[in-house]
Structures are given as structure tokens and as C-alpha cells.
XYZ file of C-alpha atoms in Angstrom:
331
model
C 0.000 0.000 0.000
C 1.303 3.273 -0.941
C -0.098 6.404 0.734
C 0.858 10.122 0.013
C 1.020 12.648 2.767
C 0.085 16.298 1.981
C 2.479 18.500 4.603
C 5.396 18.072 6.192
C 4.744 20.025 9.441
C 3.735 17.764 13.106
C 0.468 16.002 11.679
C 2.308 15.029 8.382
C 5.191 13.684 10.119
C 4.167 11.933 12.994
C 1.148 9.986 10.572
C 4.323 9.311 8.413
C 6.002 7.726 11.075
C 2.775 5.744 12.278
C 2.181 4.178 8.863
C 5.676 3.663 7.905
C 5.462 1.206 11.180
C 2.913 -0.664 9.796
C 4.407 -1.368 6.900
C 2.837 0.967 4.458
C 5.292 2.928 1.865
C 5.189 6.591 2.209
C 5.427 9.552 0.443
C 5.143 13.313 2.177
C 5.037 16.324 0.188
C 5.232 19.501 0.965
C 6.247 23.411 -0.572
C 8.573 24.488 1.697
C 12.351 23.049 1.224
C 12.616 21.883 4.460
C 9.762 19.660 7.302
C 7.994 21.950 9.349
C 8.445 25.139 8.293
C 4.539 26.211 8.637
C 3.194 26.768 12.177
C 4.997 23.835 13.785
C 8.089 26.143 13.555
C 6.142 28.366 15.969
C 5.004 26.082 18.666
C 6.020 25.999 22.260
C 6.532 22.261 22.426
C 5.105 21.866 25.973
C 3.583 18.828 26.228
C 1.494 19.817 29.236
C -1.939 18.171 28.714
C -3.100 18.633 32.367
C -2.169 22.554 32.139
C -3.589 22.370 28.962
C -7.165 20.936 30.601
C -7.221 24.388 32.365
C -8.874 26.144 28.808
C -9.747 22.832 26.847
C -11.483 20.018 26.556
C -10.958 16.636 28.345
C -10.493 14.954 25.094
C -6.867 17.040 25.009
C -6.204 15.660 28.771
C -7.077 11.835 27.812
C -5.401 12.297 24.150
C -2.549 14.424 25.649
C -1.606 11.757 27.731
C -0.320 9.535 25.114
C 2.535 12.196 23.628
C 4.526 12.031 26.117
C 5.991 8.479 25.850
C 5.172 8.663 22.336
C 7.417 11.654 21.650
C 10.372 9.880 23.804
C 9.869 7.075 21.845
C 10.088 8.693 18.338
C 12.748 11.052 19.330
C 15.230 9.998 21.766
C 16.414 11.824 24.207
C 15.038 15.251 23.061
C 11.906 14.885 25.474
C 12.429 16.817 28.806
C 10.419 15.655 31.594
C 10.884 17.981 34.221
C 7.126 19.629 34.918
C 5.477 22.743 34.399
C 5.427 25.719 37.090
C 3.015 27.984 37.037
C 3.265 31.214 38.594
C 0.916 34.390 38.985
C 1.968 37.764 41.172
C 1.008 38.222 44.774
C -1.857 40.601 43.346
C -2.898 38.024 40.821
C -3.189 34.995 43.052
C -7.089 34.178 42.553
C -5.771 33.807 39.111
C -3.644 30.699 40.480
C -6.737 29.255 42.061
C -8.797 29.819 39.246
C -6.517 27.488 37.432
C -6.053 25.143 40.071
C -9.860 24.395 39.780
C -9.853 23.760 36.301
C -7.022 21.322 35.952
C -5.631 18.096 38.118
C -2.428 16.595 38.461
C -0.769 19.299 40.416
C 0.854 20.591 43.742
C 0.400 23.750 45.394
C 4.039 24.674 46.404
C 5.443 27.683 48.420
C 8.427 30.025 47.750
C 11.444 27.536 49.212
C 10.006 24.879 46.979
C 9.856 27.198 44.165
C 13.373 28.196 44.439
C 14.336 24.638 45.019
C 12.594 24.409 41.539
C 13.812 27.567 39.477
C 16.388 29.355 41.545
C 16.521 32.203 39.554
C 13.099 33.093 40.401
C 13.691 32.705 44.105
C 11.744 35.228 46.128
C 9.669 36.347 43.091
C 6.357 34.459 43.580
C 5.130 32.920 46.748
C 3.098 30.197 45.751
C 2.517 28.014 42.440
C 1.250 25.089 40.919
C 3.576 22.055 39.971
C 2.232 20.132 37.054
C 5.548 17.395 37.685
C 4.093 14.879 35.154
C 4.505 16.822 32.443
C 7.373 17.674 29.978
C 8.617 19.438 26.947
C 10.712 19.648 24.022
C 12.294 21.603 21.363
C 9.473 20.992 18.154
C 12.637 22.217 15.604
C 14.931 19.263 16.553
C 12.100 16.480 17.370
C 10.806 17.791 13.488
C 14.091 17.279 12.353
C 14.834 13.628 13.784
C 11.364 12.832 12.745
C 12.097 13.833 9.345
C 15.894 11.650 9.595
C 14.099 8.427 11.241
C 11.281 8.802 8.409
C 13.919 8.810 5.676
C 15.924 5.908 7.292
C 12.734 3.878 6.942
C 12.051 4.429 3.751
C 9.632 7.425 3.341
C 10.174 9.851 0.159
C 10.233 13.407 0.530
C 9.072 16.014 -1.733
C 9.960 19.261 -0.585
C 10.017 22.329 -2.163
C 8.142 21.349 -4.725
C 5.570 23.317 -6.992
C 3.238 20.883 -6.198
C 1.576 17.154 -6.180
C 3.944 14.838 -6.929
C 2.705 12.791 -9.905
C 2.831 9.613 -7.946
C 0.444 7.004 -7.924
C -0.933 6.048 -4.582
C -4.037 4.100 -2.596
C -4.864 7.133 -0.576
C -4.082 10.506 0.431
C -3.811 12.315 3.787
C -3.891 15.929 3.747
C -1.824 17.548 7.127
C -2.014 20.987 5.291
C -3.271 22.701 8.374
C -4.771 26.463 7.287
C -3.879 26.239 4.065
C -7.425 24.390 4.170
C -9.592 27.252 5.438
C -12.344 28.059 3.165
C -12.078 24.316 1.903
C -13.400 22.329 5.236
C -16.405 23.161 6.552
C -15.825 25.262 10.359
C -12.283 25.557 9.829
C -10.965 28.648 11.159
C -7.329 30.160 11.399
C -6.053 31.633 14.818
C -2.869 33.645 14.695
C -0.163 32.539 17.481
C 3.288 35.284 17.578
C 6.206 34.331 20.138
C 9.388 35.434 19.931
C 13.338 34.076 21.022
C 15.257 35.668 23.477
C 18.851 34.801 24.693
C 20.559 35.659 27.731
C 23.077 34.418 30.128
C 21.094 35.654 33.430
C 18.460 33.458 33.722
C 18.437 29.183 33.840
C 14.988 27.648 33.798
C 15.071 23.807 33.914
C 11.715 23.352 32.726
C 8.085 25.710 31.296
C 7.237 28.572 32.997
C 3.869 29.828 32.827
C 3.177 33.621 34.240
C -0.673 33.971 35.064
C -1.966 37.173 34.643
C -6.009 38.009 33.870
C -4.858 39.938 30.147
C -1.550 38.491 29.109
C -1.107 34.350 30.288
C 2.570 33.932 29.117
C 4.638 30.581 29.017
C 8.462 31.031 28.742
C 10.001 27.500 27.313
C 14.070 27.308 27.844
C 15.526 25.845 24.708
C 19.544 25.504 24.405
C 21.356 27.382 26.829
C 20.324 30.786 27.185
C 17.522 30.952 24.771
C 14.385 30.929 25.890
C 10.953 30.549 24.101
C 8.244 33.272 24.816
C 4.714 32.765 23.455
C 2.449 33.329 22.598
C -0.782 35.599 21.770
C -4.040 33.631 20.083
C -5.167 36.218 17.976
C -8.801 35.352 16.241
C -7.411 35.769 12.698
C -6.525 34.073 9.594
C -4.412 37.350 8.724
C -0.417 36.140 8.246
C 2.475 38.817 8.436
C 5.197 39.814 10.816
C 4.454 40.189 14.614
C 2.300 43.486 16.184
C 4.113 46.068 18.051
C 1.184 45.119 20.443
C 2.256 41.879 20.624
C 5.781 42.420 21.156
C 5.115 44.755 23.863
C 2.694 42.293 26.162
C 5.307 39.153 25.524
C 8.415 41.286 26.453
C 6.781 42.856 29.844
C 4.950 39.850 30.791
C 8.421 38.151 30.685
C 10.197 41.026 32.284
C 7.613 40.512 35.206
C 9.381 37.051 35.529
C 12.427 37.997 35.695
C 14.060 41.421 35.456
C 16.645 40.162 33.907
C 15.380 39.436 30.321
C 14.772 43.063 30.265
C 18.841 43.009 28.870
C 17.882 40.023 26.537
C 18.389 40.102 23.165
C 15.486 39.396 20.993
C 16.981 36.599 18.502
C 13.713 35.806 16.407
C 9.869 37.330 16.203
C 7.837 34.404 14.360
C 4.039 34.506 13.468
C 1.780 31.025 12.877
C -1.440 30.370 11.453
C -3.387 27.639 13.801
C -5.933 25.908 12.042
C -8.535 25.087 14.526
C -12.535 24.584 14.411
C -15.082 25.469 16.806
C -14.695 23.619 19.241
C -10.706 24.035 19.144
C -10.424 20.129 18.901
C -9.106 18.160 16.104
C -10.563 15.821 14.063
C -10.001 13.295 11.000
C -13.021 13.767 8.243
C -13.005 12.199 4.608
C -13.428 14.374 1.236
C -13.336 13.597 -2.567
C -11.265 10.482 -1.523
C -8.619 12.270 1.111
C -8.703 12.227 4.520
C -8.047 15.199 6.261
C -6.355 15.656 9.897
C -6.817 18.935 10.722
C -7.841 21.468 13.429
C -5.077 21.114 16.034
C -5.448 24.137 17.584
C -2.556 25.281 20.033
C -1.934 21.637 20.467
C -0.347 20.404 17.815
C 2.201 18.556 19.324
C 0.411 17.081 22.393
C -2.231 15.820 20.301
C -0.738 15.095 16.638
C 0.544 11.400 18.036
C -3.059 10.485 18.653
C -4.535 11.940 15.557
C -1.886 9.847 13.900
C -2.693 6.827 15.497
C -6.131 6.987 14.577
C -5.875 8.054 10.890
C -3.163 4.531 10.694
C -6.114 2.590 12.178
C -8.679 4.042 9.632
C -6.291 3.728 6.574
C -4.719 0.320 7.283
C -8.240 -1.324 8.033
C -9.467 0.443 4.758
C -7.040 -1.963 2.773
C -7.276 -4.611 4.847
C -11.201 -4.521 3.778
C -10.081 -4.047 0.577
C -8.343 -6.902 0.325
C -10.357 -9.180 1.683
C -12.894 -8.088 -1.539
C -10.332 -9.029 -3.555
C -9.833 -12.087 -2.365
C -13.624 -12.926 -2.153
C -13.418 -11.417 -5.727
C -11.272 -14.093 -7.063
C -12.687 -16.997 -5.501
């Protein structure tokens, strides 16, 4: 069976992967010269389903779940499982309880364990949540070993490509995220802007997320001294560099974490396109003979190994059917 995948970004890659496991020969196309260059670029990489429950649905908490060995699994070693804090000021501290009543799996903990936790924060906050289940990683280098391990089994790439591949295949998947707005039904694009900032003043072993009621920040430490900080959900389909609104809210919501990153240099401004539909939850649906994953959300990478899973289930029992017809066929 030969199937041909429509996007190289987190969907594309990780139903490559599933597929390729079961033994079906795959192709992945995809404009851009290099995997994930659409809004996968963009993403945090937290794979924090039980902070995540705190503003979604309990489908992304029981999904969620499953990325974490899954991830560790598919990329070695780049998975980080050292929790999520989350912090609010001492003014803002019904925000903390407000969030502590719409998630599970935490810890309250106090200002020594917080600066057992992050001691660069020491004495900042006075209380947090712990979330110490939960992990992270860098989404550039778990696209890129995704994309090496793909090719080392066997999958063709396209990329860079003016289109289609003429190729012919048994079924096509289509990962093209926004690019299908105005083509599935409810689809919807939500614009996401973070930015990368690098200093040598501040260590963080693991997600930070700042409460605050008008600008909820997360600050995601990536090689040492750069640091993630994301990221605005803006309800708009509208692409283009990032607002000097924007810019403004991330850089003083992460100067209220530390003082320090107000000397940071600002390495990268990035914008993504989310694809996401009403409910913000993804699903698989069927059109003119492709299926379509779609609709991720902010969750791409928490929730892309279990979309995956579930389009290789629906594909591979397709041909099994299939051939069983056959067979029937010719007896």
C-alpha cells in the first residue's frame, strides 16, 4: 500500500512515522524546502496536557496523555520531563486558584520549593502550581529527527516542490493545516506570535507559565540561554510579521518574571497560522477520496501522536477490507 502525505509540518510527520510502522510505503510532500516550516516552527513544544485541561477540553487531557511516551519514543532523548510551574503575582493569586480548579495533576508549592525548583526566580512568587508529570521539548529538533528516522525507513520526501507529486498512490492524507480554510467546513485560522530571546542571566530547567487576567505567558528554555516566549491567540486568519502590540505584552509579561530578560536580546519574532474549528479540537473527516487531519489548535504537538494513530487505524483497516474483496473477488 502506498499512501501520500500532503504537509510536512507535526500532523504530516508523525502519521508518516505511524504508517511507515505498519508497513505501508510513504510519500510526504510539501512546498517548503525543508519539514515543518509552517506553524509547527512556531510552537512551544510543551507537552502539558493537564495545564492544557485548564482552557480545553478533556479529550486534550485523555489524548494528551499519550505524547509524552510517544514523543520519547520517536525522538530519543530530546523529550524533557521535568514539569510545568506555574506562577501568577502576589496581586494576581485568585488567578492561580482559578486554574487550580480547572485542571488536576498538580501541587500547590510555596516560595522555598519554588526556588528549590527555578532558583533564579527565588523570592519572586510565593506560591505556584507544579504540574511534575509533564514535559517538553524543542518541536525544531524532534521535526528534524522525525524527518531523519522517516527517511531511514524508507519514506520519500518532496519538498520544495511546486506541487503534487505525480505519484500514484491508494490514498491521500492531507496535514495541510490552514492552508485548508475556506475548503473544510468550520475551519478557522487563529494567529499565534512568540518570539526568542537569549541571555546568560536566567536558567529555567523546565516551562514557565506567568498567570496574569490579560496576558497568560509561558516562557520554554531551549539551548542554553535561549528561551521561548509565546504566545498571543489572535482570532485571525491574517499572516504577516508580529504586532508592536504583541511584542510589547510578551516582552513585559516576561520582564515581570524575571528582570533580567529586560537586557535580553530578541533573537527571532515568528508569526503562525493555527488551524482550529469550533470547538478548538481536532478531528479526522473524509473528502473527494482524502482524509483530512486537521484542526489542532494550540496543540499540535500534544495531540498530533493520537490523531496519527487513529488516521493509521482508519487507513490500514481500509485496505485490509479491501483486500479481503479481492480475495472474495477471485474466488
Amino acid at each position: 500500500m502506498r499512501v501520500l502525505i500532503k504537509g510536512a509540518g507535526v500532523a504530516g510527520l508523525t502519521a508518516a512515522l505511524e504508517l511507515v510502522r505498519r508497513g505501508v510505503d510513504v510519500e510526504v510532500c510539501d512546498l517548503a524546502d525543508q519539514p515543518g516550516r509552517g506553524a509547527s516552527w512556531f510552537a512551544g513544544g510543551m507537552l502539558a496536557p493537564w495545564c492544557e485541561r485548564e482552557s480545553a477540553d478533556e479529550a486534550v487531557l485523555t489524548s494528551g496523555q499519550q505524547a509524552l511516551n510517544w514523543w520519547e519514543e520517536a525522538t530519543p532523548g530530546l523529550v524533557k520531563r521535568n514539569g510545568t510551574l506555574v506562577v501568577a503575582p502576589a496581586r494576581d493569586k485568585a488567578e492561580l486558584s482559578r486554574f487550580a480548579s480547572r485542571t488536576s495533576g498538580y501541587r500547590w508549592v510555596d516560595e522555598e520549593e519554588i526556588a528549590a525548583l527555578e532558583p533564579d526566580i527565588a523570592g519572586r512568587f510565593r506560591t505556584g502550581l507544579f504540574f511534575e508529570e509533564e514535559g517538553h521539548l524543542d518541536p525544531r529538533l524532534a521535526l528534524a529527527a522525525l524527518y531523519e528516522r522517516l527517511v531511514s525507513m524508507g519514506a520519500v520526501f518532496h519538498l520544495g516542490g511546486d506541487g503534487v507529486p505525480q505519484t500514484s498512490v491508494d490514498c491521500v492524507v492531507d496535514c495541510t493545516g490552514s492552508a485548508q480554510t475556506g475548503t473544510l467546513a468550520g475551519l478557522r485560522g487563529v494567529r499565534g506570535e512568540m518570539l526568542y530571546l537569549r541571555t546568560g542571566d536566567v536558567t529555567l530547567s523546565r516551562p514557565v507559565r506567568l498567570l496574569h487576567p490579560r496576558i497568560p505567558l509561558y516562557i520554554v528554555p531551549r539551548e542554553a540561554g535561549l528561551f521561548m516566549v509565546g504566545a498571543t491567540m489572535i482570532e485571525t486568519d491574517e499572516a504577516g510579521p508580529i504586532t508592536v502590540r504583541s511584542m510589547m505584552e510578551l516582552l513585559n509579561a516576561a520582564y515581570a518574571l524575571h528582570p533580567a530578560f529586560g537586557e535580553a536580546q530578541i533573537i527571532e519574532t515568528g508569526t503562525g497560522i493555527r488551524p482550529a474549528f469550533a470547538d478548538n479540537l481536532p478531528r479526522i473527516s473524509e473528502k473527494d477520496g482524502t482524509l483530512f487531519i486537521n484542526g489542532a489548535y494550540r496543540h499540535g504537538f500534544l495531540l498530533s501522536p493520537a490523531m496519527a494513530r487513529q488516521a493509521a487505524d482508519i487507513i490500514t483497516c481500509k485496505e485490509v477490507s479491501h483486500e479481503n474483496s479481492r480475495q472474495r473477488a477471485r474466488a
